[in-house]
Each structure stands twice: as structure tokens, then as C-alpha cells.
CSV table of C-alpha atoms in Angstrom, one decimal:
chain,number,residue,atom,x,y,z
A,1,ILE,CA,51.0,0.0,109.7
A,2,LEU,CA,50.5,-3.8,109.5
A,3,GLU,CA,51.8,-6.5,107.1
A,4,VAL,CA,48.7,-8.9,105.6
A,5,THR,CA,50.1,-11.9,107.2
A,6,LYS,CA,49.6,-9.9,111.3
A,7,LEU,CA,45.7,-10.3,110.2
A,8,LYS,CA,43.9,-12.9,112.0
A,9,GLU,CA,40.6,-14.0,113.3
A,10,GLU,CA,41.4,-14.3,117.0
A,11,MET,CA,44.6,-12.2,118.8
A,12,GLY,CA,47.7,-13.7,119.1
A,13,GLU,CA,51.7,-13.3,120.6
A,14,LYS,CA,52.1,-11.8,117.3
A,15,THR,CA,49.0,-11.4,115.3
A,16,VAL,CA,46.2,-8.8,115.0
A,17,ALA,CA,43.0,-9.4,115.6
A,18,VAL,CA,40.7,-8.5,112.6
A,19,ASP,CA,37.6,-7.5,115.1
A,20,ALA,CA,40.3,-5.3,117.0
A,21,PHE,CA,39.3,-2.7,113.5
A,22,GLU,CA,35.8,-2.7,114.1
A,23,GLY,CA,34.2,1.1,113.1
A,24,ASN,CA,34.3,2.9,109.1
A,25,ASN,CA,37.8,2.6,108.7
A,26,LEU,CA,40.1,3.7,106.1
A,27,VAL,CA,42.3,0.8,104.6
A,28,LEU,CA,45.0,1.3,102.2
A,29,VAL,CA,46.8,-1.6,100.9
A,30,ASP,CA,50.1,-2.0,98.8
A,31,GLU,CA,50.8,-4.3,97.1
A,32,GLY,CA,47.4,-5.1,96.6
A,33,HIS,CA,47.5,-8.2,94.3
A,34,ARG,CA,48.6,-10.3,97.3
A,35,GLY,CA,46.1,-13.2,98.1
A,36,ALA,CA,44.1,-12.3,94.7
A,37,SER,CA,45.4,-14.9,93.0
A,38,SER,CA,43.0,-16.9,95.5
A,39,GLY,CA,39.9,-15.7,94.6
A,40,GLY,CA,37.6,-14.0,96.8
A,41,SER,CA,37.4,-17.3,99.5
A,42,GLY,CA,41.3,-16.3,100.1
A,43,ALA,CA,41.8,-15.5,103.8
A,44,TRP,CA,43.6,-12.3,102.8
A,45,ILE,CA,41.1,-10.7,100.9
A,46,LYS,CA,38.4,-11.9,103.1
A,47,TYR,CA,40.7,-9.7,105.9
A,48,ARG,CA,40.8,-7.2,103.8
A,49,ASN,CA,37.3,-6.9,103.3
A,50,ALA,CA,36.6,-7.5,106.6
A,51,LEU,CA,38.6,-4.5,108.0
A,52,CYS,CA,36.9,-2.0,105.5
A,53,GLU,CA,33.1,-3.3,105.5
A,54,LYS,CA,31.9,-0.4,106.9
A,55,GLY,CA,34.2,2.6,105.3
A,56,PHE,CA,36.4,2.5,102.3
A,57,SER,CA,40.0,0.8,100.8
A,58,PHE,CA,42.6,1.8,98.5
A,59,GLU,CA,44.5,-0.4,97.0
A,60,TYR,CA,47.0,-0.5,94.7
A,61,SER,CA,49.2,-3.0,92.6
A,62,ALA,CA,51.2,-2.5,89.3
A,63,THR,CA,50.0,-6.4,88.2
A,64,PHE,CA,46.3,-6.2,89.3
A,65,GLY,CA,46.1,-7.1,85.8
A,66,GLN,CA,48.0,-10.7,86.0
A,67,ALA,CA,46.9,-11.1,89.3
A,68,VAL,CA,42.8,-11.6,88.9
A,69,LYS,CA,43.4,-13.1,85.6
A,70,GLY,CA,41.6,-16.5,84.8
A,71,ASN,CA,38.9,-15.3,87.9
A,72,ARG,CA,36.2,-14.0,86.5
A,73,GLU,CA,34.8,-12.7,89.6
A,74,LEU,CA,37.7,-10.7,91.4
A,75,THR,CA,38.3,-9.2,87.4
A,76,ASN,CA,34.7,-7.5,87.4
A,77,ILE,CA,34.9,-6.2,91.1
A,78,TYR,CA,38.6,-4.3,90.6
A,79,ALA,CA,37.0,-3.5,87.1
A,80,ARG,CA,34.7,-1.3,88.5
A,81,SER,CA,36.9,-0.4,90.7
A,82,THR,CA,40.1,1.3,88.7
A,83,LEU,CA,40.3,4.6,89.7
A,84,PHE,CA,43.5,5.2,88.1
A,85,ASP,CA,45.2,2.9,85.3
A,86,TYR,CA,48.8,3.2,84.9
A,87,SER,CA,50.2,0.3,84.0
A,88,TYR,CA,53.9,-0.2,82.6
A,89,ARG,CA,53.0,-0.1,78.9
A,90,TRP,CA,51.9,3.8,79.8
A,91,PHE,CA,54.7,3.9,82.0
A,92,TYR,CA,57.5,3.0,79.6
A,93,GLY,CA,55.3,5.1,76.7
A,94,ASP,CA,55.9,7.9,78.3
A,95,GLY,CA,59.5,7.1,78.5
A,96,PHE,CA,59.8,7.0,82.2
A,97,GLY,CA,62.4,4.1,83.7
A,98,LYS,CA,65.0,2.5,81.6
A,99,ASP,CA,64.6,0.0,78.4
A,100,TYR,CA,65.4,-3.1,78.2
A,101,GLN,CA,66.9,-6.0,76.3
A,102,ILE,CA,65.5,-9.5,76.4
A,103,LEU,CA,67.7,-12.9,75.4
A,104,ASN,CA,66.8,-16.1,75.7
A,105,LEU,CA,68.8,-19.5,76.4
A,106,GLU,CA,66.7,-21.8,73.5
A,107,ASP,CA,68.8,-24.7,74.7
A,108,ASP,CA,70.9,-25.6,77.5
A,109,SER,CA,71.7,-29.1,77.1
A,110,ASP,CA,74.8,-28.1,75.4
A,111,PRO,CA,77.6,-27.5,78.6
A,112,ASP,CA,79.7,-25.8,77.0
A,113,TRP,CA,77.1,-23.7,74.2
A,114,ARG,CA,75.8,-22.7,78.2
A,115,LYS,CA,79.5,-21.5,79.2
A,116,ASP,CA,79.8,-19.5,75.7
A,117,TYR,CA,76.1,-18.1,77.1
A,118,LEU,CA,76.8,-16.8,80.5
A,119,THR,CA,80.3,-15.3,78.8
A,120,ALA,CA,78.9,-13.5,77.0
A,121,CYS,CA,76.2,-12.3,79.2
A,122,LEU,CA,79.1,-11.1,81.7
A,123,LEU,CA,80.6,-9.3,79.2
A,124,ALA,CA,77.1,-7.8,78.3
A,125,PHE,CA,77.6,-6.7,82.1
A,126,PHE,CA,81.3,-5.7,82.4
A,127,GLN,CA,80.8,-3.4,79.0
A,128,GLN,CA,78.2,-1.3,81.3
A,129,GLN,CA,80.9,-1.5,84.2
A,130,LYS,CA,83.7,-0.1,82.1
A,131,LEU,CA,81.2,2.7,80.8
A,132,TYR,CA,80.0,4.0,84.2
A,133,ARG,CA,84.4,4.1,85.5
A,134,GLU,CA,85.3,5.6,82.4
A,135,GLN,CA,82.9,8.7,81.7
A,136,GLU,CA,81.1,8.4,85.9
A,137,ALA,CA,81.9,12.3,85.4
A,138,ALA,CA,79.0,12.8,82.4
A,139,PHE,CA,76.9,10.6,83.6
A,140,ARG,CA,76.6,12.4,86.6
A,141,PRO,CA,73.7,14.7,85.7
A,142,PHE,CA,71.6,11.8,85.2
A,143,ASN,CA,71.8,10.0,88.3
A,144,LEU,CA,73.0,6.6,87.2
A,145,GLU,CA,74.3,4.1,89.7
A,146,ARG,CA,77.4,2.1,89.8
A,147,PRO,CA,75.5,-1.0,87.7
A,148,LEU,CA,75.2,-4.2,89.9
A,149,TRP,CA,73.8,-8.0,88.5
A,150,ILE,CA,71.6,-9.7,89.8
A,151,PHE,CA,70.3,-13.7,89.9
A,152,VAL,CA,66.7,-14.7,90.7
A,153,GLY,CA,66.1,-17.9,91.6
A,154,GLY,CA,62.6,-19.3,92.9
A,155,SER,CA,61.4,-19.3,96.7
A,156,VAL,CA,64.9,-19.7,98.9
A,157,THR,CA,63.4,-18.5,101.8
A,158,ALA,CA,63.4,-20.1,105.1
A,159,THR,CA,64.3,-24.1,103.1
A,160,LEU,CA,66.4,-24.5,99.8
A,161,SER,CA,64.7,-26.6,97.7
A,162,SER,CA,67.6,-28.7,95.9
A,163,LYS,CA,66.3,-26.4,92.0
A,164,ASP,CA,67.3,-23.7,93.2
A,165,ALA,CA,70.7,-24.7,95.7
A,166,SER,CA,71.5,-26.2,91.9
A,167,ASP,CA,70.4,-22.6,90.1
A,168,ILE,CA,72.8,-21.0,92.9
A,169,ILE,CA,75.7,-23.4,92.4
A,170,GLU,CA,75.7,-23.3,88.4
A,171,ILE,CA,76.5,-19.4,88.2
A,172,LEU,CA,78.9,-20.1,91.0
A,173,ARG,CA,80.5,-23.0,89.4
A,174,PHE,CA,80.7,-20.7,86.0
A,175,LEU,CA,82.1,-17.6,88.0
A,176,ARG,CA,84.6,-20.4,89.3
A,177,GLY,CA,85.6,-21.4,86.1
A,178,TYR,CA,85.7,-18.0,84.3
A,179,VAL,CA,88.6,-16.6,86.6
A,180,THR,CA,90.8,-20.2,87.0
A,181,ASP,CA,91.1,-21.0,83.9
A,182,ARG,CA,92.0,-17.7,81.9
A,183,ALA,CA,93.0,-19.6,78.5
A,184,ASP,CA,89.6,-20.9,78.5
A,185,SER,CA,87.5,-17.8,79.6
A,186,ILE,CA,90.0,-15.5,76.9
A,187,THR,CA,89.0,-18.4,74.3
A,188,ARG,CA,85.1,-17.7,75.0
A,189,ILE,CA,85.9,-13.5,75.2
A,190,ARG,CA,87.5,-14.4,71.4
A,191,LYS,CA,84.6,-16.0,70.3
A,192,VAL,CA,81.8,-14.1,71.7
A,193,LEU,CA,83.3,-11.3,70.6
A,194,HIS,CA,84.6,-12.0,67.0
A,195,GLU,CA,82.1,-14.6,65.9
A,196,GLY,CA,79.5,-14.2,67.5
A,197,LEU,CA,76.4,-16.8,69.2
A,198,LEU,CA,74.2,-18.2,66.7
A,199,ALA,CA,71.2,-18.8,67.5
A,200,LYS,CA,69.1,-22.3,65.7
A,201,ASN,CA,67.6,-19.3,62.9
A,202,GLY,CA,71.7,-18.1,62.8
A,203,LYS,CA,71.3,-15.4,63.6
A,204,ASN,CA,73.7,-13.8,66.7
A,205,ILE,CA,71.6,-13.4,69.2
A,206,PHE,CA,74.0,-10.7,70.0
A,207,ALA,CA,74.7,-9.1,67.3
A,208,GLY,CA,74.9,-5.1,68.4
A,209,ARG,CA,75.2,-5.6,72.4
A,210,PHE,CA,79.1,-4.6,72.5
A,211,VAL,CA,79.3,-1.8,70.4
A,212,TYR,CA,81.2,0.2,73.2
A,213,LEU,CA,83.3,-2.7,74.5
A,214,ASN,CA,84.7,-3.4,70.6
A,215,THR,CA,85.3,0.6,70.8
A,216,CYS,CA,87.8,0.5,73.4
A,217,GLY,CA,90.7,-1.3,71.7
A,218,LEU,CA,91.0,-4.1,74.1
A,219,SER,CA,92.4,-7.6,73.6
A,220,PRO,CA,90.6,-10.4,74.1
A,221,GLU,CA,93.1,-11.1,76.9
A,222,GLN,CA,93.1,-7.2,78.0
A,223,ILE,CA,89.1,-8.1,79.0
A,224,PHE,CA,90.1,-10.8,80.8
A,225,ASP,CA,92.2,-9.1,83.1
A,226,GLU,CA,89.7,-5.9,83.0
A,227,THR,CA,87.2,-8.5,84.4
A,228,LEU,CA,89.5,-10.1,86.9
A,229,ALA,CA,89.8,-6.5,88.2
A,230,ILE,CA,86.9,-4.5,87.7
A,231,LEU,CA,84.1,-7.8,88.3
A,232,PHE,CA,85.8,-10.3,90.7
A,233,ASN,CA,88.1,-6.7,92.2
A,234,ALA,CA,90.8,-9.3,92.0
A,235,PRO,CA,94.1,-7.7,89.5
A,236,GLY,CA,95.5,-10.6,90.1
A,237,GLY,CA,93.1,-13.5,90.2
A,238,GLY,CA,92.7,-16.7,92.1
A,239,ALA,CA,90.6,-19.1,94.1
A,240,LEU,CA,86.2,-18.8,94.4
A,241,HIS,CA,85.4,-18.6,98.0
A,242,VAL,CA,82.0,-18.9,99.3
A,243,GLU,CA,82.0,-17.6,102.7
A,244,ASN,CA,79.1,-18.0,105.6
A,245,LEU,CA,79.0,-14.7,107.2
A,246,LYS,CA,78.6,-16.0,110.8
A,247,GLY,CA,78.0,-12.3,112.1
A,248,VAL,CA,75.1,-11.5,109.2
A,249,ALA,CA,72.3,-14.4,108.9
A,250,GLY,CA,71.1,-15.0,105.6
A,251,GLU,CA,74.1,-14.0,104.0
A,252,VAL,CA,77.1,-15.7,101.7
A,253,ALA,CA,80.1,-14.0,100.2
A,254,VAL,CA,81.6,-14.6,97.4
A,255,ARG,CA,85.5,-13.9,96.9
A,256,VAL,CA,88.4,-14.3,95.2
A,257,GLY,CA,91.5,-14.9,96.9
A,258,ASP,CA,91.9,-13.1,99.9
A,259,ASN,CA,90.3,-10.2,97.6
A,260,ASP,CA,87.3,-7.6,98.6
A,261,PRO,CA,83.5,-9.9,98.1
A,262,PHE,CA,82.3,-9.3,94.7
A,263,GLY,CA,78.9,-11.3,95.5
A,264,VAL,CA,77.3,-12.0,98.1
A,265,ILE,CA,74.0,-14.9,98.4
A,266,ASN,CA,70.6,-13.3,99.9
A,267,VAL,CA,69.5,-17.0,101.2
A,268,GLY,CA,67.2,-18.3,104.2
A,269,ASP,CA,69.6,-21.3,104.7
A,270,ASP,CA,72.8,-20.0,104.6
A,271,SER,CA,74.2,-23.1,106.3
A,272,LYS,CA,72.7,-26.0,104.2
A,273,LEU,CA,73.6,-23.7,101.1
A,274,VAL,CA,76.9,-23.7,102.6
A,275,LYS,CA,77.2,-27.7,102.7
A,276,LEU,CA,75.9,-28.0,98.9
A,277,CYS,CA,78.7,-26.0,98.2
A,278,GLU,CA,81.6,-27.5,99.8
A,279,ALA,CA,79.6,-30.9,98.1
A,280,GLU,CA,80.6,-29.5,94.4
A,281,GLY,CA,83.9,-29.0,95.3
A,282,LEU,CA,83.5,-25.5,95.4
A,283,ASN,CA,86.1,-24.0,98.7
A,284,VAL,CA,83.9,-22.7,101.4
A,285,ALA,CA,84.5,-21.6,104.9
A,286,GLU,CA,83.2,-19.6,107.3
A,287,ARG,CA,84.5,-15.8,108.8
A,288,GLU,CA,82.7,-13.2,111.5
A,289,PHE,CA,81.1,-10.9,110.3
A,290,THR,CA,79.4,-7.7,111.8
A,291,GLY,CA,78.5,-6.0,108.7
A,292,SER,CA,75.8,-6.8,106.1
A,293,LEU,CA,76.7,-7.2,102.7
A,294,PHE,CA,73.2,-7.3,101.4
A,295,HIS,CA,72.1,-4.0,102.8
A,296,GLU,CA,75.2,-2.1,102.5
A,297,LEU,CA,74.5,-2.6,98.5
A,298,ASP,CA,73.7,0.9,97.3
A,299,ARG,CA,76.6,2.3,99.4
A,300,PRO,CA,79.4,4.2,97.9
A,301,HIS,CA,81.8,1.7,99.5
A,302,SER,CA,80.2,-1.2,98.8
A,303,THR,CA,82.7,-3.8,96.8
A,304,VAL,CA,79.8,-6.0,95.5
A,305,ASN,CA,78.9,-6.3,91.7
A,306,ILE,CA,76.5,-9.4,91.7
A,307,LEU,CA,73.6,-10.2,93.8
A,308,ILE,CA,72.0,-13.6,93.9
A,309,GLY,CA,69.2,-14.1,95.5
A,310,SER,CA,65.6,-15.6,95.8
A,311,ARG,CA,62.0,-13.9,93.7
A,312,LYS,CA,61.7,-11.8,97.4
A,313,PHE,CA,63.1,-9.0,95.7
A,314,THR,CA,59.8,-8.8,93.9
A,315,GLU,CA,58.4,-7.3,96.4
A,316,GLY,CA,60.4,-4.9,100.0
A,317,TRP,CA,63.8,-4.6,97.9
A,318,SER,CA,65.0,-1.7,96.3
A,319,SER,CA,67.7,-0.8,94.1
A,320,TRP,CA,68.4,1.8,91.4
A,321,ARG,CA,71.5,-0.2,91.1
A,322,VAL,CA,70.0,-3.4,88.8
A,323,SER,CA,71.5,-3.2,85.7
A,324,THR,CA,71.6,-7.0,84.3
A,325,MET,CA,69.2,-9.8,85.5
A,326,GLY,CA,69.8,-13.4,85.5
A,327,LEU,CA,66.7,-15.4,85.3
A,328,MET,CA,66.8,-18.7,86.5
A,329,ASN,CA,63.3,-20.9,87.4
A,330,VAL,CA,61.4,-17.5,88.1
A,331,GLY,CA,58.2,-16.9,86.2
A,332,ARG,CA,56.6,-20.3,85.5
A,333,GLY,CA,53.4,-19.8,86.9
A,334,GLU,CA,53.8,-16.8,88.4
A,335,GLY,CA,52.6,-13.3,86.1
A,336,ALA,CA,52.0,-10.9,88.5
A,337,GLN,CA,55.9,-12.3,90.4
A,338,ILE,CA,56.9,-11.4,86.5
A,339,ILE,CA,56.3,-8.0,85.7
A,340,GLN,CA,57.4,-7.0,89.9
A,341,LEU,CA,60.5,-8.1,89.5
A,342,PHE,CA,61.2,-7.1,85.9
A,343,GLY,CA,60.0,-3.6,87.7
A,344,ARG,CA,63.4,-4.3,90.3
A,345,GLY,CA,65.7,-4.0,87.2
A,346,VAL,CA,63.9,-0.9,85.4
A,347,ARG,CA,63.8,2.0,88.2
A,348,LEU,CA,65.6,5.0,86.8
A,349,LYS,CA,66.6,8.4,88.7
A,350,GLY,CA,66.7,9.8,85.6
A,351,TYR,CA,67.7,14.3,85.3
A,352,GLY,CA,66.7,15.9,88.3
A,353,MET,CA,64.8,12.6,89.9
A,354,SER,CA,62.4,12.7,86.6
A,355,LEU,CA,62.7,9.1,86.3
A,356,LYS,CA,63.0,9.3,82.7
A,357,ARG,CA,65.3,8.1,80.6
A,358,SER,CA,67.1,10.6,79.2
A,359,GLY,CA,66.1,11.1,75.5
A,360,TYR,CA,62.5,12.0,77.3
A,361,ALA,CA,63.5,14.0,80.0
A,362,ALA,CA,63.9,17.9,79.0
A,363,LEU,CA,67.4,18.9,79.1
A,364,PRO,CA,68.8,22.8,80.1
A,365,GLU,CA,70.4,24.0,76.7
A,366,GLY,CA,74.8,23.1,76.3
A,367,LEU,CA,73.6,19.6,78.5
A,368,LYS,CA,74.0,17.4,76.0
A,369,ARG,CA,72.9,13.3,76.0
A,370,PRO,CA,76.2,11.8,76.7
A,371,LYS,CA,77.8,9.0,73.7
A,372,TYR,CA,76.9,5.6,74.7
A,373,ILE,CA,74.3,6.5,77.6
A,374,GLU,CA,71.4,4.1,76.0
A,375,ILE,CA,73.5,0.7,77.7
A,376,LEU,CA,73.5,2.1,81.1
A,377,GLU,CA,69.7,3.1,80.4
A,378,THR,CA,69.1,-0.4,79.5
A,379,LEU,CA,68.3,-3.5,81.6
A,380,ASN,CA,69.8,-6.8,80.1
A,381,ILE,CA,67.3,-9.3,80.9
A,382,PHE,CA,69.5,-13.8,80.1
A,383,GLY,CA,67.1,-16.4,81.0
A,384,ILE,CA,68.2,-19.6,80.8
A,385,ARG,CA,65.4,-21.4,80.0
A,386,ALA,CA,62.8,-20.8,77.3
A,387,ASP,CA,59.7,-21.7,78.2
A,388,TYR,CA,59.5,-19.1,80.7
A,389,MET,CA,61.0,-16.4,79.4
A,390,ALA,CA,59.1,-17.0,76.3
A,391,GLN,CA,55.6,-16.8,79.0
A,392,PHE,CA,57.7,-12.4,80.5
A,393,ARG,CA,57.6,-12.0,76.6
A,394,ASP,CA,54.0,-12.7,76.4
A,395,PHE,CA,53.5,-10.8,79.8
A,396,LEU,CA,54.5,-7.5,78.3
A,397,GLU,CA,53.3,-8.0,75.2
A,398,GLU,CA,49.8,-8.0,76.8
A,399,GLU,CA,51.2,-5.0,78.4
A,400,GLY,CA,51.5,-3.7,74.6
A,401,LEU,CA,54.4,-3.5,74.9
A,402,PRO,CA,57.4,-4.6,72.0
A,403,ALA,CA,59.3,-8.1,72.2
A,404,ASN,CA,62.8,-5.7,71.8
A,405,GLU,CA,64.0,-8.1,69.7
A,406,LYS,CA,66.0,-5.1,67.9
A,407,LYS,CA,65.1,-1.7,68.4
A,408,ILE,CA,66.6,1.7,66.6
A,409,GLU,CA,66.6,5.0,68.5
A,410,ILE,CA,66.0,7.7,66.7
A,411,ILE,CA,66.1,10.6,68.9
A,412,LEU,CA,64.8,14.3,67.3
A,413,PRO,CA,66.5,17.7,68.2
A,414,ILE,CA,63.4,20.7,69.3
A,415,VAL,CA,64.8,23.8,67.9
A,416,LYS,CA,63.5,26.0,71.2
A,417,ASN,CA,62.8,29.5,68.3
A,418,LEU,CA,58.7,30.0,69.5
A,419,GLY,CA,59.1,33.8,70.5
A,420,LYS,CA,62.2,35.1,68.7
A,421,ARG,CA,60.8,34.7,65.8
A,422,PRO,CA,57.6,36.9,64.3
A,423,LEU,CA,54.6,35.0,63.1
A,424,LYS,CA,53.9,35.0,59.4
A,425,THR,CA,50.0,35.5,58.8
A,426,ILE,CA,47.9,35.7,55.9
A,427,ARG,CA,45.3,39.1,55.5
A,428,LEU,CA,42.7,39.1,53.7
């Protein structure tokens, strides 16, 4: 098993020469779209072709269509070679994976309106968390996982660009303001739930999004207190702290007071990010830590509810927990990465590991869909910049999927009486 980046013309300390694999090779390629955007002359494509020149290759990718778009040569090659096409439109139409709702901040130039928008996003995630906690036993047969909110930025790898850093710091400043300014946060909660957030066309973009939360009978003050306890692990509140975990490379913990971390930032240049946070007035520190918060995300004991990172999540990382996704500077020119990222969030175990939404799964008699289960079977996607969110919608529509502005799902019950009643036939 080799990573494509390890293939080179000549042998090296950490690389393998393509010529070392002479012969009739059977090559299995995962994430086959990688390198396709460079065309047939790209290095990765050339190495793969050399490996199977006298053999055969099977390639898999969920995003060949986006990767070869605009390249006629590659389009013709893959059009003649496709054995099995099960793109997202068919996957979704057959009931697999989560449903989705896309919200878009059309204009983020007004900082006050942006805070209202992010508060509404936080409440949508809180609704998922609260519902899961209060009805976990009822949801257990459907294999639903504890919700996780992820924020995804651009290429935060070995280096950290100023744009990526500003996106991360913007989110941290919002979270700091939310947990420390109780009065302001309660006012915004009241506004979101009672007045809504109106777009330019006068439409409330969060209409119908809090159907469960509105039935809980909680005041804005009570909701704020519960968000501190459930989302931030801090029933008593406190100051926001950003901590560089010295025992783990590339991880920065986020906590309120001395409570357990509620968030983790997965970033290549952790020291640089912490320095930038300090320059922005955030409380920073270093902490000796032996375990990885990121790699423990799927463990039952994980205290992390919010994950902030880069678009490297689009490949190689998998979690069943992702329920809410915030996109920062992602998708401006990479259609394949948009769909890959989308795939991180719509994964669903489903009843009996069917991978299907409960409305499509074959349930045994006596087992009913719990009320409000669709909230946990839906991926919330929040964008902050309209241009790439519009492009994101375009890619979904190209897959033959609805924009999903507002959808009403009607479940028709099936009466299973075949074989229990004699069939009436016409006698001639």
C-alpha cells in the first residue's frame, strides 16, 4: 500500500521508483481524482499510468466528475472506462446518508448581523445536542452518534496563512464573546428564536429550524445557561482559554475556565496560531498533554463538541459524529473538495448499519421512528461568504439534487398484509 506522493522517478530515502514495479500489475487506486485536475500530463497521473502500463487498474473516487470537468481528454478517458456510477444523487435518492440544510450569510460586512447569524448556528447545534442527550435511549437502535460541530478553513497545513488565521480567530472571538457577555448573548438568542433573521428578500432564513427547541419551554436565559453546560462543559461560565498542547503536535485546545476542553483546533503550525491569538487579546497558555483530543473524538469519554481545522478533513478523516458544519474560505475553485467535504458530514450508520435515514430503512414491526429524529439525521451547513456557498449549491444541483431551501417529508406507512388475505380474482 503506497501513498501516491511516495512514487518518484528514482529511489529515495522515503520514495519508491516507479520502475521498481515492472510487470503485469493490478493497481487499486483510492481517491482516484487526486492529480486529475492537472490533466494527463500531471506527475501523479503519469506515475499511475506507468504502474499499470502492462497491467490493469481500478480507480475509485466520489468526485471524478468534478475533478475532470473542463479537461476534454480526461473526460473522454473516464467516460469510456466507467464500470459503476453511483454518484451522490443516486446515493441520496436511495435514502443513504443524512439529509442536509444549507444556510448562507449573504453579506458579512455587518459585524452585528454576523454575530446574530453565528448565534443562530450555535443554537441549531445546541438543539441537536440537547435532543440527543434527552432521547439517547430512543435513538440507540438507529445508531446515531453524539453531534459534533466542525469549522473548516483553507490549507492549514505546515504553514498558516493570514486568511486562515483570521478565520480561526474570528470564530474564537465569537465564542469568547458568547460565553463571557451573558446579557448580549441572551438578547441575541431571544432575537433569533422570536424574531428570526431576515435576508434581503425579507425571508427568515431560520424559519422552522428550531421545532424541537421551541417545544422545550425554555426562556432565553435558560437556553444560555444550558449551552454553557452542554456545549462548553462550563455550567458556571468563565473566560475562554486557548492552550497549545505541548505533548501533541498540531493540536490546540479550547476551554472555558478550568473545565474540560470543549474544542480542539487541528492545525499544522500550532505555535504560530497561538501567538496570533495572543496578539488578538485571547487568553493563551501552554499545557503538558500526553493524549490527542483530535484522535479521541469518537471515543465515548471525549469532551470535545467543536472541531476547527483545515480542508485536509476532505480526505483520510472519518467520523460519524459530524452534524453541523461551518465553512470558512472553502470551495472557491475546488469542486471535488466541496463534494469530498460534504461527504464527511452526511455519513450515517442507520438502523442495523443500513447507512440509511430512518424513513428509508426497513424497520421491524413495533419499532417506530422517534419524534424529531430528522433533526439528528440532517447535516446543517453554514457558510459565511456567499460566493462559494452559491458554488456549493451549484455542485449539488449538478448532481441532480435540490437546493433544499425548504423540504417537507411525508412518510407513507406500508401495510404489510400480503399473504394474510386471499386475493380476489375475476372468473371468466
